């Protein structure tokens, strides 16, 4: 019995050690917001992956739900026009689709690998976040909180 407890203790310590050391300091912050106005329900979820003070990746899912196809089509057109300049940039992936009464926009940006100079060429406003080719966690958190998202 003592032998089993000893092995169990070694196993637990090993798992804790490997879990703590395995992430190389990579952490996640999630920012969310939901609204329901005039029959349109919106949901925002931004998953920010970071290491130290700097963002390494952002994955976002934004949804719009309404029973009006015209409203969904208008939103889809507007969102696609915002993302279309980024089409073809490596490590910047986006998708906008409508399924029934719900529009879903997903974006995945790998800031460790993407050419941030190209992002700045496309839209100089990206310079509010991108400084020296990097994005500070505190800056992106401020942007999300400014639009009413709660970050944890």
PDB file of C-alpha atoms in Angstrom, residues 23-29 47-59 91 108-114 116 133-137 140:
ATOM      1  CA  UNK A  23       3.165  26.210 -21.376  1.00  0.00           C
ATOM      2  CA  UNK A  24       6.365  28.296 -21.612  1.00  0.00           C
ATOM      3  CA  UNK A  25       4.590  31.244 -20.019  1.00  0.00           C
ATOM      4  CA  UNK A  26       1.797  31.275 -22.598  1.00  0.00           C
ATOM      5  CA  UNK A  27      -1.453  32.535 -21.124  1.00  0.00           C
ATOM      6  CA  UNK A  28      -4.950  33.349 -22.357  1.00  0.00           C
ATOM      7  CA  UNK A  29      -7.284  36.273 -21.758  1.00  0.00           C
ATOM      8  CA  UNK A  47      -9.468  35.053 -27.140  1.00  0.00           C
ATOM      9  CA  UNK A  48      -6.089  36.697 -26.685  1.00  0.00           C
ATOM     10  CA  UNK A  49      -3.095  34.416 -26.346  1.00  0.00           C
ATOM     11  CA  UNK A  50      -0.066  36.129 -24.893  1.00  0.00           C
ATOM     12  CA  UNK A  51       3.351  35.573 -23.446  1.00  0.00           C
ATOM     13  CA  UNK A  52       4.637  38.056 -20.921  1.00  0.00           C
ATOM     14  CA  UNK A  53       3.376  41.521 -21.880  1.00  0.00           C
ATOM     15  CA  UNK A  54       2.881  40.776 -25.581  1.00  0.00           C
ATOM     16  CA  UNK A  55       0.082  39.296 -27.665  1.00  0.00           C
ATOM     17  CA  UNK A  56       1.033  36.285 -29.763  1.00  0.00           C
ATOM     18  CA  UNK A  57      -2.363  35.444 -31.271  1.00  0.00           C
ATOM     19  CA  UNK A  58      -5.952  36.682 -31.317  1.00  0.00           C
ATOM     20  CA  UNK A  59      -8.938  34.539 -32.178  1.00  0.00           C
ATOM     21  CA  UNK A  91      -1.317  34.109 -40.729  1.00  0.00           C
ATOM     22  CA  UNK A 108      -7.492  34.215 -36.342  1.00  0.00           C
ATOM     23  CA  UNK A 109      -4.341  36.350 -36.399  1.00  0.00           C
ATOM     24  CA  UNK A 110      -0.964  34.901 -35.468  1.00  0.00           C
ATOM     25  CA  UNK A 111       1.035  37.961 -34.422  1.00  0.00           C
ATOM     26  CA  UNK A 112       4.203  35.915 -33.893  1.00  0.00           C
ATOM     27  CA  UNK A 113       4.390  35.087 -37.597  1.00  0.00           C
ATOM     28  CA  UNK A 114       2.412  37.751 -39.464  1.00  0.00           C
ATOM     29  CA  UNK A 116       2.957  43.512 -39.196  1.00  0.00           C
ATOM     30  CA  UNK A 133       6.065  44.881 -34.712  1.00  0.00           C
ATOM     31  CA  UNK A 134       4.380  43.852 -31.455  1.00  0.00           C
ATOM     32  CA  UNK A 135       1.104  44.367 -29.607  1.00  0.00           C
ATOM     33  CA  UNK A 136       1.082  44.953 -25.873  1.00  0.00           C
ATOM     34  CA  UNK A 137      -1.496  43.010 -23.905  1.00  0.00           C
ATOM     35  CA  UNK A 140      -5.464  45.336 -26.761  1.00  0.00           C
TER      36      UNK A 140
END
